[in-house]
Amino acid sequence: MENRETQTGLEKMNFKTADGIDANIEKLAQIFPEAVTETKDANGKLVRVANLEALKTLLEGKLADPNEQECYEFIWPGKSDAIMEAAKSITKTLRPYPEESKNWDSTQNLYIEGDNLEALKLLQQSYLGKVKMIYIDPPYNTGKDFVYRDNFHKSKSEFDEESTVRDEDDNKLVQNTESNGRFHSDWCSMIYPRLKLARDLLSDDGVIFISIDDNEVHNLRKICDEIFGEKNFWSMITWQATNKPMNAGNAKYKIQNCTESILVYGRISMRNHDPLILEGRGAKNYDKMNEKGFYRLEEIQQRKNIGIKRSDKMVFSILNTYPKDGYRWTIGVQTARTLESSNDVELINGKPYRKIYKSDEDNASFFPLWNDFSDNYGTSELGKSELFDLVGEHGFETVKPTSIIKKLLYHTTEKNDIILDFFSGSATTAHACMQLNSEDGGNRKFIMVQLPEKTDEKSEAFKAGYKNICEIGKARIRRAGEKIKAEHATTAPNLDIGFRVLKVAESNMKDVYYSPAQTSQDLLDSLESNIKEDRTDLDLLFACLIDFGVELSLPLKSETIDGASVHTVQSGEVPDIIACFAENIPESVVREIASRQPLRAVFRDSSFKDSPSKINVKEIFKYHSPNTTIKVL
Ligand SMILES: C[S@@+](CC[C@H](N)C(=O)[O-])C[C@H]1O[C@@H](n2cnc3c(N)ncnc32)[C@H](O)[C@@H]1O
């Protein structure tokens, strides 16, 4: 990353996301140091560049030239732009919204509103290699989906004519219809840079699950082979998305597709990964015992009876208890009778629980995770009704049931892992995460990303007050969280059901901040401040967290020292960051901050530049805390 010094000799914050090309040069230098050299850029600054001739020599005789010979590759018009799009650095930021958040001070979950391409760039430094599991459910390219317009898609005028839907910032969303000559290409160009950035966030043992249907599964698999590596393809899960027959009008289709796919790719190959087993993942607690041995109790679940004849058979009594109106059991009558006759079912607070013996699960301790998610896994009808129960009319057609995401989480995450969904829709992943945490005492943390796509003004969701999809997502997390917490009040009293709301926004800094050093210095002298007037200390603090690559969920504390507001971000013994953005900071405040020996300290450059006392910040820190990284903005 670029380093810029000010006149005071203190390094400036960058407030720009990492440049992907620079990161590639760095990776290249690690494998082939001789293929990286230095040269001067257009501004006369020394920069590191790849030495193509040196690289060619290193690979002599093993170089392909697709212009000269046929090569195996997957290309589409716009692919190079899509690759460049992932590498481009941006100056945007994430602005915090404590008033729209829940449990702002204590939660470790994040809800990010904005385009996920930008959000992924902004998360790069803070979450590099830290995310254990990513689940995404992108638009499937059905010909009706709205896709956010990346810069490379089309010219503005072309774009303006095509679309009618907008997000909160009035950016138009493109409806990718089949008549578009670049139908598949546009979708590939949309997903490619996002997956490329997502891969870098995965931990070494991380795994990504991608829901998709027949429209793009073939292209997605090729793209994933390229980005994650063919040998890191783990599986393609087939999920039964519906069991509702199509209406008669569609009877011309002789075969009715009722399944969708979930592509699974690991950061490393499955052979080198921990086996996916039930035991140990959920840390099951066999805390009861009878003459047959240790056992645990598991509630017999009810599911909405969606009116299929077969389901009526699932409405019967277990220990004289019936499912509630319109619901059915998730076990059959035979199983229930066997459980009753062997005394392996009991009622707790009026709800039936079955006994599951350790010895039975021991035998199946290497019970595989089958890639067939059909029957009893929950369909999208269940997903929709789960959402309806929490938020009312929502207009969502593509909601996943929590059961499948919970299952994926159960098999691939430990109790403290970070989970990401950057096409989060109604936030099913957050719901499933809280649900699993409540069941196994886990503290998995979620990061949801969702575009504030406006709801249709004629829709029921709009009439119910949900102006955009983020409002539905946030309402769902709030209500699901409260419900789960109430249900597990004694077993999971510390369950984290909060979330910090952050929104992708233009930089906090005025354009002058990003000008080449000399110009910016001249301009700065004539300006009151290089910070936009509407930005708060909290905005600046979050921009610093992003720039330093510090997790955005860390605890924050603000206090006043000698009249100046001082902000501390601290997770362990040593403060991660202490920042003071006040003008004219008294020397006593600098001394106090230095004496607390933070890993990083941030000030406003202008606080020192014109100050008559010319505090020698560097000297103070050299004396009290020589290892602190000091930066200014
Ligand atoms: C298929 S839905 C996800 C549904 C979700 N799995 C659920 O259960 O509710 C895809 C979501 O991605 C969102 N989306 C599309 N493009 C996006 C982008 N560029 N950034 C963020 N979200 C986007 C859409 O608004 C939509 O809500």
XYZ file of C-alpha atoms and ligand atoms in Angstrom:
660
model
C 0.000 0.000 0.000
C 1.057 3.524 -0.759
C 2.715 5.512 2.068
C 2.348 9.254 2.155
C 4.150 11.487 4.603
C 2.997 14.948 5.657
C 5.148 17.932 6.488
C 5.197 16.883 10.108
C 6.818 13.642 8.977
C 3.822 11.589 10.076
C 2.360 9.050 7.717
C -1.118 9.770 6.327
C -3.986 7.320 6.315
C -4.667 6.031 2.802
C -8.457 5.791 2.907
C -8.302 3.784 -0.318
C -8.894 0.058 -0.577
C -5.960 -2.129 -1.532
C -5.000 -2.194 -5.180
C -5.404 -5.774 -6.377
C -2.613 -5.453 -8.929
C -0.170 -4.355 -6.205
C -1.299 -7.367 -4.187
C -0.581 -9.621 -7.192
C 2.912 -8.122 -7.563
C 3.459 -8.880 -3.882
C 2.367 -12.511 -4.362
C 4.575 -12.811 -7.430
C 7.528 -11.398 -5.495
C 7.073 -14.065 -2.878
C 7.368 -16.911 -5.401
C 9.697 -15.295 -7.958
C 11.524 -12.307 -6.435
C 13.583 -12.016 -9.638
C 10.403 -11.325 -11.655
C 9.643 -8.112 -9.718
C 11.551 -4.899 -10.185
C 11.187 -1.135 -9.607
C 10.507 1.737 -11.965
C 9.170 5.316 -11.847
C 5.466 5.944 -12.465
C 3.958 8.941 -14.322
C 4.401 11.129 -11.202
C 8.041 10.163 -10.833
C 7.305 7.933 -7.849
C 9.149 4.618 -7.451
C 6.783 1.669 -7.889
C 7.182 -2.111 -7.988
C 6.328 -3.763 -11.299
C 6.521 -7.239 -12.808
C 9.426 -7.948 -15.123
C 7.705 -9.914 -17.866
C 10.932 -10.900 -19.598
C 12.308 -12.357 -16.359
C 9.053 -14.235 -15.824
C 9.134 -15.593 -19.372
C 12.688 -16.872 -18.828
C 11.590 -18.603 -15.632
C 8.769 -20.332 -17.527
C 10.669 -20.970 -20.755
C 9.099 -23.717 -22.848
C 5.928 -23.846 -20.686
C 4.206 -20.697 -21.899
C 0.879 -20.856 -23.707
C -0.092 -18.342 -26.352
C -3.870 -18.570 -26.887
C -3.491 -16.449 -30.060
C -1.238 -19.070 -31.591
C -2.527 -22.355 -30.232
C -5.787 -23.779 -28.873
C -5.925 -23.713 -25.085
C -8.506 -24.903 -22.574
C -10.097 -21.780 -21.124
C -13.449 -20.237 -20.277
C -13.920 -16.751 -21.664
C -16.756 -14.357 -22.383
C -16.862 -10.790 -23.703
C -16.001 -8.540 -20.766
C -13.979 -11.074 -18.775
C -10.778 -8.958 -18.674
C -12.819 -5.996 -17.430
C -14.359 -8.200 -14.751
C -10.901 -9.274 -13.586
C -9.760 -5.646 -13.516
C -12.909 -4.653 -11.639
C -11.912 -6.902 -8.745
C -8.430 -5.374 -8.633
C -9.491 -1.707 -8.767
C -9.057 0.244 -5.567
C -11.899 2.503 -4.354
C -12.031 5.469 -1.989
C -15.458 4.666 -0.542
C -16.021 3.946 3.118
C -18.460 2.346 5.556
C -20.456 4.779 7.678
C -21.733 3.503 11.033
C -25.410 3.868 12.020
C -25.713 3.092 15.750
C -29.351 4.254 15.838
C -30.373 1.648 13.236
C -28.321 -1.061 14.936
C -29.196 -3.399 17.773
C -26.918 -3.686 20.821
C -24.336 -1.468 19.098
C -21.849 -1.613 21.994
C -21.821 -5.327 22.613
C -22.653 -7.104 19.347
C -20.094 -8.743 17.115
C -22.385 -9.091 14.095
C -22.454 -6.715 11.121
C -25.195 -5.684 8.711
C -23.746 -3.858 5.706
C -25.965 -1.953 3.291
C -24.650 -1.335 -0.199
C -23.297 -2.968 -3.308
C -21.444 -6.098 -2.335
C -18.546 -5.508 -4.751
C -17.665 -2.355 -2.847
C -18.450 -3.922 0.519
C -16.114 -6.852 -0.243
C -13.322 -4.431 -1.129
C -13.880 -2.522 2.099
C -13.787 -5.748 4.126
C -10.592 -7.038 2.457
C -8.019 -5.805 4.982
C -10.030 -6.423 8.143
C -11.248 -9.919 7.260
C -8.485 -11.281 5.020
C -8.322 -15.040 5.617
C -10.667 -14.816 8.613
C -14.039 -16.021 7.309
C -14.757 -19.703 7.882
C -17.935 -20.071 5.889
C -19.537 -18.052 3.108
C -23.045 -18.802 1.934
C -24.432 -16.861 -1.035
C -27.614 -17.011 -3.000
C -26.990 -14.623 -5.918
C -29.612 -13.709 -8.523
C -29.938 -16.842 -10.684
C -30.240 -14.942 -13.991
C -33.746 -16.076 -14.674
C -34.309 -13.221 -17.121
C -36.183 -11.268 -14.467
C -33.441 -10.539 -11.926
C -32.162 -7.075 -11.272
C -28.405 -6.906 -11.156
C -26.416 -3.993 -9.818
C -24.645 -2.106 -12.545
C -20.878 -2.392 -12.256
C -18.911 0.257 -14.126
C -17.949 -2.016 -16.941
C -21.370 -3.243 -17.859
C -22.697 -0.693 -20.299
C -22.546 2.941 -21.217
C -24.696 5.171 -19.030
C -27.191 6.067 -21.775
C -27.636 2.447 -22.772
C -28.162 1.665 -19.142
C -30.612 4.495 -18.456
C -32.937 3.277 -21.152
C -33.066 -0.239 -19.863
C -33.944 -0.201 -16.236
C -36.561 1.152 -13.969
C -35.575 -0.147 -10.539
C -33.288 1.850 -8.295
C -31.469 1.408 -5.020
C -31.560 3.946 -2.181
C -28.804 6.076 -3.720
C -30.731 6.252 -6.965
C -28.374 3.919 -8.774
C -30.309 2.030 -11.364
C -30.412 -1.741 -11.334
C -30.222 -3.554 -14.654
C -32.824 -6.098 -15.529
C -30.866 -8.757 -17.343
C -33.366 -10.108 -19.849
C -32.734 -12.969 -22.241
C -33.089 -10.597 -25.200
C -29.901 -8.891 -24.023
C -27.196 -10.131 -26.401
C -24.821 -10.403 -23.436
C -27.253 -12.282 -21.210
C -24.786 -14.863 -19.836
C -21.751 -12.606 -20.232
C -23.244 -9.904 -18.033
C -24.060 -12.387 -15.311
C -20.551 -13.895 -15.466
C -19.049 -10.408 -15.313
C -21.214 -9.630 -12.294
C -20.296 -12.739 -10.285
C -16.600 -13.059 -11.223
C -15.060 -10.108 -9.347
C -17.240 -10.763 -6.298
C -16.098 -14.367 -6.010
C -12.501 -13.340 -6.600
C -12.647 -10.943 -3.660
C -14.621 -13.402 -1.532
C -11.941 -16.084 -1.913
C -9.364 -13.884 -0.209
C -11.621 -13.539 2.824
C -11.867 -17.300 3.374
C -9.629 -18.832 6.019
C -7.308 -21.682 5.000
C -9.936 -24.187 6.098
C -12.815 -22.021 4.875
C -15.593 -23.111 2.568
C -18.056 -21.341 0.259
C -21.567 -22.548 -0.604
C -23.284 -20.989 -3.623
C -26.954 -21.559 -4.399
C -27.743 -21.604 -8.100
C -30.167 -23.148 -10.572
C -29.882 -24.514 -14.106
C -29.697 -21.074 -15.725
C -26.061 -20.467 -14.762
C -24.815 -23.543 -12.897
C -22.560 -24.567 -15.796
C -20.971 -21.125 -16.045
C -20.691 -20.744 -12.286
C -18.854 -24.033 -11.992
C -16.320 -22.985 -14.636
C -15.801 -19.636 -12.916
C -15.384 -21.298 -9.519
C -12.941 -23.832 -10.963
C -10.884 -20.895 -12.133
C -11.107 -18.810 -8.963
C -10.990 -21.494 -6.261
C -9.154 -24.202 -8.220
C -10.686 -27.302 -9.754
C -9.189 -29.528 -7.081
C -10.969 -27.482 -4.417
C -14.387 -28.382 -5.793
C -15.959 -30.342 -2.940
C -19.411 -31.113 -4.118
C -22.591 -30.021 -5.790
C -25.491 -30.432 -3.391
C -28.906 -31.035 -4.871
C -31.575 -29.364 -2.796
C -35.255 -30.021 -3.284
C -36.461 -26.437 -3.538
C -40.139 -27.218 -3.942
C -42.627 -30.059 -3.727
C -45.454 -27.993 -5.171
C -46.560 -29.226 -8.612
C -46.672 -26.517 -11.278
C -50.086 -25.177 -12.202
C -51.906 -26.608 -15.195
C -50.920 -23.718 -17.463
C -47.353 -24.900 -17.308
C -48.208 -28.541 -17.919
C -46.417 -28.372 -21.262
C -43.266 -28.992 -19.283
C -43.082 -32.753 -19.053
C -40.333 -32.785 -16.492
C -40.796 -30.429 -13.589
C -37.585 -29.149 -12.076
C -37.949 -29.180 -8.328
C -34.288 -28.957 -7.376
C -31.603 -26.313 -7.168
C -27.882 -26.769 -6.707
C -25.502 -25.604 -4.018
C -21.920 -25.552 -5.297
C -19.345 -26.196 -2.586
C -15.724 -25.081 -2.913
C -13.065 -25.105 -0.220
C -10.068 -22.830 0.135
C -8.122 -26.092 0.153
C -9.002 -29.499 -1.219
C -11.430 -31.637 0.777
C -8.792 -34.367 1.115
C -6.671 -32.045 3.244
C -9.588 -30.791 5.294
C -10.971 -32.048 8.597
C -13.553 -34.738 7.933
C -17.049 -33.375 8.022
C -18.613 -35.281 10.838
C -21.564 -34.736 13.055
C -19.723 -35.489 16.261
C -17.697 -32.638 17.609
C -19.364 -30.061 15.343
C -22.381 -29.488 17.468
C -20.676 -30.665 20.676
C -23.701 -32.703 21.602
C -24.379 -33.000 25.240
C -25.748 -36.387 26.321
C -26.640 -35.105 29.765
C -29.290 -37.683 30.689
C -29.099 -41.354 31.434
C -31.461 -44.320 31.766
C -31.072 -48.103 31.628
C -30.272 -47.855 27.881
C -27.417 -45.421 28.422
C -26.647 -41.718 27.961
C -29.036 -39.726 25.857
C -30.028 -36.218 24.843
C -33.473 -34.766 24.208
C -34.391 -33.297 20.840
C -37.686 -31.510 20.242
C -39.913 -33.131 17.604
C -40.384 -30.234 15.192
C -43.555 -29.022 13.542
C -43.677 -27.672 10.021
C -46.362 -25.727 8.178
C -48.691 -28.134 6.427
C -48.712 -26.776 2.918
C -51.686 -28.787 1.816
C -50.040 -31.691 0.042
C -52.065 -34.835 0.723
C -48.992 -36.735 1.871
C -48.494 -34.198 4.667
C -51.945 -34.842 6.181
C -50.619 -38.196 7.277
C -48.157 -36.318 9.434
C -50.960 -34.776 11.508
C -51.565 -37.167 14.411
C -51.071 -37.180 18.160
C -47.834 -37.861 19.987
C -48.481 -38.507 23.709
C -51.905 -36.971 23.130
C -50.376 -33.806 21.713
C -51.321 -32.543 18.256
C -49.363 -30.112 16.071
C -50.799 -26.584 16.104
C -53.454 -25.694 13.525
C -52.133 -25.838 9.958
C -48.909 -27.599 11.022
C -47.677 -31.208 10.847
C -44.975 -33.240 12.550
C -41.628 -33.802 10.880
C -41.651 -37.511 11.816
C -44.018 -40.180 10.564
C -46.669 -41.951 12.624
C -44.729 -45.239 12.671
C -41.644 -43.608 14.152
C -43.825 -41.825 16.708
C -45.531 -45.045 17.790
C -42.173 -46.826 18.138
C -40.846 -43.963 20.252
C -43.971 -44.062 22.443
C -43.881 -47.806 22.953
C -40.191 -47.826 23.863
C -40.746 -44.899 26.213
C -38.355 -42.760 24.180
C -40.534 -39.700 23.929
C -41.580 -37.300 26.670
C -43.455 -34.027 27.008
C -41.745 -30.893 28.241
C -43.945 -27.795 28.575
C -46.492 -29.524 26.365
C -43.994 -30.197 23.552
C -42.819 -33.721 22.612
C -39.083 -34.459 22.804
C -37.441 -37.655 21.581
C -34.530 -39.357 23.304
C -31.432 -39.750 21.170
C -28.935 -42.206 22.590
C -25.214 -41.616 22.459
C -24.659 -45.233 21.472
C -26.849 -44.736 18.388
C -24.978 -41.662 17.281
C -21.600 -43.255 18.106
C -22.324 -45.882 15.515
C -22.904 -43.123 13.036
C -20.074 -40.899 14.164
C -18.777 -40.842 10.604
C -22.217 -40.201 9.313
C -21.514 -38.468 5.988
C -22.963 -35.222 4.823
C -24.845 -36.528 1.792
C -25.023 -34.134 -1.129
C -28.709 -34.892 -1.525
C -30.822 -32.380 0.378
C -34.250 -33.670 -0.451
C -37.191 -34.636 1.679
C -37.483 -33.075 5.086
C -34.775 -30.490 4.495
C -37.297 -27.716 4.023
C -38.325 -26.154 0.715
C -38.488 -22.529 -0.373
C -42.172 -22.574 0.621
C -40.964 -23.168 4.174
C -38.444 -20.351 3.721
C -41.220 -17.987 2.673
C -43.506 -18.968 5.518
C -40.691 -18.626 8.087
C -40.133 -15.091 6.834
C -43.861 -14.353 6.744
C -44.226 -15.462 10.371
C -41.624 -12.871 11.354
C -42.201 -9.856 9.117
C -45.583 -10.374 7.472
C -46.061 -9.799 3.721
C -42.623 -9.627 2.139
C -42.955 -10.317 -1.598
C -39.785 -12.452 -1.592
C -39.851 -15.398 -3.974
C -36.374 -16.688 -3.256
C -36.145 -17.166 0.496
C -34.145 -20.158 1.678
C -35.347 -22.155 4.695
C -33.152 -21.679 7.765
C -32.862 -25.475 8.044
C -30.510 -25.878 5.071
C -28.224 -23.009 6.000
C -28.151 -24.183 9.603
C -27.128 -27.617 8.386
C -24.310 -26.189 6.261
C -23.141 -24.115 9.223
C -23.355 -27.077 11.551
C -21.053 -29.155 9.387
C -18.449 -26.566 8.550
C -18.100 -24.097 11.397
C -16.796 -24.097 14.953
C -18.380 -22.092 17.711
C -16.421 -18.846 17.260
C -16.225 -18.659 13.486
C -17.098 -15.715 11.238
C -19.815 -16.291 8.636
C -20.493 -14.115 5.584
C -23.447 -13.792 3.209
C -23.039 -10.997 0.661
C -26.328 -11.551 -1.200
C -28.215 -11.777 2.060
C -31.765 -10.859 0.947
C -34.054 -11.414 3.905
C -31.058 -12.410 6.118
C -31.875 -16.119 6.378
C -28.185 -16.800 7.042
C -28.169 -14.478 10.077
C -31.312 -16.186 11.375
C -29.782 -19.674 10.914
C -26.571 -18.539 12.600
C -28.381 -17.248 15.708
C -30.511 -20.385 15.764
C -27.489 -22.702 15.704
C -25.685 -20.604 18.328
C -28.723 -20.883 20.596
C -28.697 -24.657 20.227
C -25.017 -25.391 20.758
C -23.928 -22.411 22.870
C -21.855 -21.094 19.967
C -20.735 -17.546 19.327
C -20.520 -17.574 15.543
C -20.526 -14.035 14.193
C -22.293 -13.041 11.017
C -21.662 -10.404 8.369
C -24.646 -9.723 6.092
C -24.340 -7.567 2.967
C -27.394 -6.403 1.057
C -28.135 -3.726 -1.510
C -30.873 -1.310 -0.346
C -32.934 -2.287 -3.389
C -36.255 -0.455 -3.200
C -39.366 -2.555 -2.818
C -42.016 -2.106 -5.484
C -44.469 0.607 -4.439
C -47.365 -1.661 -5.346
C -46.027 -4.557 -3.275
C -47.458 -5.665 0.058
C -43.996 -5.267 1.597
C -43.954 -1.566 0.633
C -47.458 -1.072 1.996
C -46.372 -2.738 5.231
C -43.666 -0.077 5.556
C -40.585 -1.865 4.193
C -39.132 0.673 1.763
C -36.188 -1.497 0.742
C -34.883 -5.045 1.163
C -32.450 -4.049 3.921
C -35.408 -2.979 6.069
C -36.896 -6.462 5.664
C -33.535 -8.077 6.477
C -32.977 -5.982 9.598
C -36.561 -6.473 10.831
C -36.147 -10.222 10.363
C -32.919 -10.359 12.378
C -34.478 -8.306 15.189
C -37.599 -10.448 15.428
C -35.910 -13.811 14.896
C -33.288 -12.853 17.486
C -35.871 -11.872 20.109
C -37.848 -15.051 19.488
C -34.806 -17.338 19.680
C -33.540 -15.574 22.785
C -36.905 -15.945 24.521
C -37.017 -19.639 23.630
C -33.495 -20.229 24.977
C -33.512 -17.763 27.855
C -32.010 -20.225 30.298
C -29.757 -22.247 27.977
C -28.278 -19.371 25.966
C -28.630 -16.218 28.098
C -25.688 -14.461 26.379
C -26.800 -15.115 22.823
C -25.692 -12.257 20.539
C -28.810 -11.119 18.684
C -27.494 -7.660 17.838
C -25.879 -6.199 14.738
C -23.967 -3.061 13.819
C -25.390 -1.339 10.744
C -22.768 0.061 8.367
C -23.518 1.638 4.993
C -21.285 1.885 1.943
C -20.781 5.612 1.320
C -18.556 8.128 -0.436
C -15.269 8.868 1.319
C -15.239 11.035 4.451
C -12.415 12.993 2.881
C -12.647 15.781 0.326
C -11.132 15.083 -3.103
C -8.063 17.099 -2.201
C -7.061 14.365 0.239
C -6.321 12.041 -2.652
C -4.356 14.530 -4.755
C -0.610 13.994 -5.237
C 1.352 15.051 -2.139
C 2.559 18.500 -3.285
C -0.762 19.755 -4.684
C -2.634 18.455 -1.716
C -0.282 20.275 0.632
C -0.801 23.573 -1.236
C -4.532 23.087 -1.306
C -4.634 22.018 2.296
C -2.983 25.249 3.345
C -5.866 27.150 1.806
C -8.605 24.947 3.185
C -10.112 24.753 6.600
C -10.429 21.024 6.651
C -9.918 18.079 4.328
C -12.829 16.253 6.003
C -16.379 16.581 4.670
C -18.516 18.733 6.962
C -21.241 16.161 7.582
C -18.883 13.487 8.907
C -18.591 12.592 12.579
C -15.742 11.234 14.697
C -17.404 7.805 14.508
C -17.348 7.970 10.686
C -13.641 8.755 10.795
C -12.975 6.032 13.330
C -14.596 3.370 11.122
C -12.618 4.583 8.111
C -9.474 4.093 10.227
C -10.539 0.556 11.225
C -10.987 -0.284 7.526
C -7.662 1.292 6.546
C -5.703 -0.413 9.328
C -7.440 -3.740 8.640
C -8.974 -4.025 12.115
C -12.218 -5.996 12.605
C -15.263 -3.741 12.482
C -17.030 -5.415 15.372
C -14.453 -4.608 18.059
C -15.605 -2.815 21.235
C -15.381 0.982 21.088
C -15.164 3.526 23.903
C -15.239 7.314 23.796
C -14.154 9.690 26.576
C -13.149 13.320 27.014
C -9.572 14.047 28.050
C -8.673 17.694 28.711
C -11.579 18.802 26.532
C -10.746 16.545 23.576
C -12.818 13.519 22.502
C -10.671 10.412 22.501
C -11.836 7.106 21.003
C -10.420 3.709 21.902
C -10.911 0.460 19.996
C -9.817 -2.437 22.121
C -10.394 -6.180 22.121
C -7.506 -7.532 24.203
C -5.083 -6.148 26.790
C -3.572 -3.510 24.518
C -5.687 -0.886 22.716
C -5.863 -1.673 18.981
C -6.396 1.988 18.081
C -6.659 5.239 20.004
C -7.850 8.175 17.917
C -8.348 11.860 18.613
C -9.758 13.906 15.751
C -9.985 17.194 17.657
C -8.429 20.401 16.318
C -5.564 21.789 18.415
C -5.024 18.797 20.637
C -3.349 19.774 23.906
C 0.047 18.135 24.418
C -1.320 16.543 27.599
C -3.774 14.512 25.481
C -1.029 13.253 23.185
C 0.998 12.262 26.241
C -1.966 10.473 27.802
C -2.644 8.527 24.573
C 1.024 7.598 24.218
C 1.185 6.446 27.838
C -1.609 3.920 27.119
C 0.667 2.343 24.489
C -1.854 1.566 21.771
C -0.832 -0.474 18.724
C -1.931 2.461 16.546
C -2.681 6.133 17.183
C -4.466 8.511 14.814
C -4.730 12.291 14.841
C -5.793 15.065 12.519
C -2.805 16.380 10.586
C -4.020 19.968 10.861
C -3.985 19.741 14.675
C -0.217 19.925 14.636
C 0.737 21.663 11.409
C -0.316 25.181 12.361
C -0.105 24.830 16.083
C 2.227 27.461 17.565
C 3.533 25.016 20.139
C 4.415 22.498 17.338
C 3.986 19.456 19.423
C 6.526 16.919 18.580
C 4.233 13.950 18.511
C 6.892 11.587 17.312
C 9.168 12.472 20.229
C 6.405 11.968 22.786
C 5.606 8.535 21.385
C 9.273 7.616 21.037
C 9.571 8.171 24.753
C 6.311 6.547 25.995
C 5.422 4.003 23.325
C 8.042 3.488 20.602
C 6.153 0.607 18.973
C 2.946 2.540 18.268
C 2.184 3.193 14.585
C 1.184 6.863 14.396
C -0.880 8.132 11.488
C -2.721 11.343 10.610
C -5.589 12.302 8.362
C -31.812 -14.578 -4.197
S -31.803 -13.246 -3.152
C -31.139 -13.890 -1.655
C -32.195 -14.493 -0.793
C -31.680 -14.950 0.551
N -30.875 -16.122 0.457
C -32.856 -15.235 1.471
O -33.011 -16.332 1.945
O -33.602 -14.294 1.732
C -30.465 -12.303 -3.771
C -30.322 -10.946 -3.111
O -29.127 -10.342 -3.572
C -29.346 -8.944 -3.633
N -28.330 -8.363 -4.533
C -28.284 -8.396 -5.894
N -27.201 -7.744 -6.348
C -26.540 -7.284 -5.244
C -25.355 -6.528 -5.047
N -24.629 -6.112 -6.078
N -24.977 -6.232 -3.789
C -25.707 -6.660 -2.723
N -26.852 -7.374 -2.851
C -27.264 -7.688 -4.088
C -30.755 -8.812 -4.151
O -31.289 -7.562 -3.758
C -31.441 -9.986 -3.457
O -32.057 -9.562 -2.271
